[in-house]
Amino acid sequence: MRIKKLLLLLATGFAVLCFLAVPATASAADHMRTPINYRKSSETVPYPDINKLKDPWIKVSIARNRVYIMDGHKCVYTMYASAGKYETKNGKRVSTTPTGTFAIQDARGDSFYNPAVKCGANNYVSWHDNGSYLFHSVPTDKDGHYIKAEAAKLGKSTASHGCIRLSVPDSKWMMNVPAGTKVVVQKD
């Protein structure tokens, strides 16, 4: 009986040692660029090839200030983002970015400027209301210069009028996403 207990303890200890010796696989958090830099990609690893993913779709978390490039149930890339500012409507705190299931649309381009809000952006791709809601770079001024105070909010807080802001390289990558790709925007 004592030998069986001793063997069990040895086997259990060996299993624990083996478990501890196996390195964990790297998570997306291990690849996130810190500090956040609006002129660089969000991760330090290459972007996924959207055309080689089996079930590509995009998940947006407003509260986490993140965009997740998904392949089925697996996140293959994470981007820092800033979605719509929070407002109080009917006594509830809501973002100016609509939530729900949408799709990437054909409307896209290199740059725009909206004089009504006194800012523009580069690398835009529509995902709702044919150009009303976009993925795009951090904002630019009327001369096309990035607004550094707004860029500093990337990945840290909501900041837009409803669009989803990304770093400059991330917004360029987003322009390759085919029309029809599912986009799910969630509060959290």
Coordinates of C-alpha atoms in Angstrom, one line a residue, residues 41 62 135 149:
S41 CA 0.7 48.2 -36.4
I62 CA -16.4 49.5 -27.8
F135 CA -13.1 52.0 -40.1
A149 CA -4.2 64.8 -29.2

